[in-house]
């Protein structure tokens, strides 16, 4: 496995985790917990885009 494949794999894992956190946020009844989970999900998505490139970008 090449280094770029490994980075893409990590980026995909981060996106998957971000999606999971977003779903948890949608189910959270506490507004502060919802906000915390949404922020964590957003940060993971941002990191995944930096590491793995944007989907479809050819990186």
mmCIF file of C-alpha atoms in Angstrom:
data_model
loop_
_atom_site.group_PDB
_atom_site.id
_atom_site.type_symbol
_atom_site.label_atom_id
_atom_site.label_comp_id
_atom_site.label_asym_id
_atom_site.label_seq_id
_atom_site.Cartn_x
_atom_site.Cartn_y
_atom_site.Cartn_z
ATOM 1 C CA UNK A 1 0.000 0.000 0.000
ATOM 2 C CA UNK A 2 1.383 3.366 -0.969
ATOM 3 C CA UNK A 3 1.620 6.325 1.374
ATOM 4 C CA UNK A 4 -1.152 8.152 -0.499
ATOM 5 C CA UNK A 5 -3.446 5.108 -0.225
ATOM 6 C CA UNK A 6 -2.782 4.991 3.497
ATOM 7 C CA UNK A 7 -3.544 8.708 3.860
ATOM 8 C CA UNK A 8 -6.781 8.314 1.892
ATOM 9 C CA UNK A 9 -7.734 5.405 4.124
ATOM 10 C CA UNK A 10 -7.162 7.481 7.245
ATOM 11 C CA UNK A 11 -9.100 10.371 5.762
ATOM 12 C CA UNK A 12 -12.013 8.021 5.014
ATOM 13 C CA UNK A 13 -11.950 6.736 8.593
ATOM 14 C CA UNK A 14 -12.077 10.313 9.832
ATOM 15 C CA UNK A 15 -15.049 11.090 7.577
ATOM 16 C CA UNK A 16 -16.827 7.966 8.824
ATOM 17 C CA UNK A 17 -16.228 8.989 12.442
ATOM 18 C CA UNK A 18 -17.430 12.530 11.668
ATOM 19 C CA UNK A 19 -20.634 11.103 10.205
ATOM 20 C CA UNK A 20 -21.117 8.958 13.298
ATOM 21 C CA UNK A 21 -20.610 11.978 15.574
ATOM 22 C CA UNK A 22 -23.063 14.026 13.516
ATOM 23 C CA UNK A 23 -25.677 11.286 13.870
ATOM 24 C CA UNK A 24 -25.076 11.188 17.629
ATOM 25 C CA UNK A 25 -25.480 14.967 17.743
ATOM 26 C CA UNK A 26 -28.832 14.714 15.997
ATOM 27 C CA UNK A 27 -30.030 12.262 18.655
ATOM 28 C CA UNK A 28 -28.667 14.252 21.613
ATOM 29 C CA UNK A 29 -31.322 15.850 23.772
ATOM 30 C CA UNK A 30 -28.916 18.215 25.533
ATOM 31 C CA UNK A 31 -28.198 21.302 23.384
ATOM 32 C CA UNK A 32 -24.664 21.676 24.763
ATOM 33 C CA UNK A 33 -23.850 18.042 24.022
ATOM 34 C CA UNK A 34 -25.312 18.414 20.534
ATOM 35 C CA UNK A 35 -23.141 21.478 19.902
ATOM 36 C CA UNK A 36 -20.022 19.712 21.221
ATOM 37 C CA UNK A 37 -20.584 16.695 18.975
ATOM 38 C CA UNK A 38 -21.314 18.847 15.925
ATOM 39 C CA UNK A 39 -18.116 20.833 16.476
ATOM 40 C CA UNK A 40 -16.073 17.658 16.880
ATOM 41 C CA UNK A 41 -17.596 16.248 13.680
ATOM 42 C CA UNK A 42 -16.807 19.456 11.777
ATOM 43 C CA UNK A 43 -13.185 19.419 12.933
ATOM 44 C CA UNK A 44 -12.781 15.792 11.858
ATOM 45 C CA UNK A 45 -14.244 16.551 8.418
ATOM 46 C CA UNK A 46 -11.865 19.498 8.029
ATOM 47 C CA UNK A 47 -8.876 17.348 9.022
ATOM 48 C CA UNK A 48 -9.914 14.563 6.661
ATOM 49 C CA UNK A 49 -10.102 17.010 3.759
ATOM 50 C CA UNK A 50 -6.600 18.275 4.535
ATOM 51 C CA UNK A 51 -5.138 14.766 4.833
ATOM 52 C CA UNK A 52 -6.913 12.914 2.087
ATOM 53 C CA UNK A 53 -7.825 15.621 -0.322
ATOM 54 C CA UNK A 54 -11.306 16.391 -1.409
ATOM 55 C CA UNK A 55 -13.275 13.435 -2.801
ATOM 56 C CA UNK A 56 -13.000 13.534 -6.561
ATOM 57 C CA UNK A 57 -10.029 15.908 -6.549
ATOM 58 C CA UNK A 58 -7.610 13.264 -7.781
ATOM 59 C CA UNK A 59 -5.333 13.690 -4.777
#
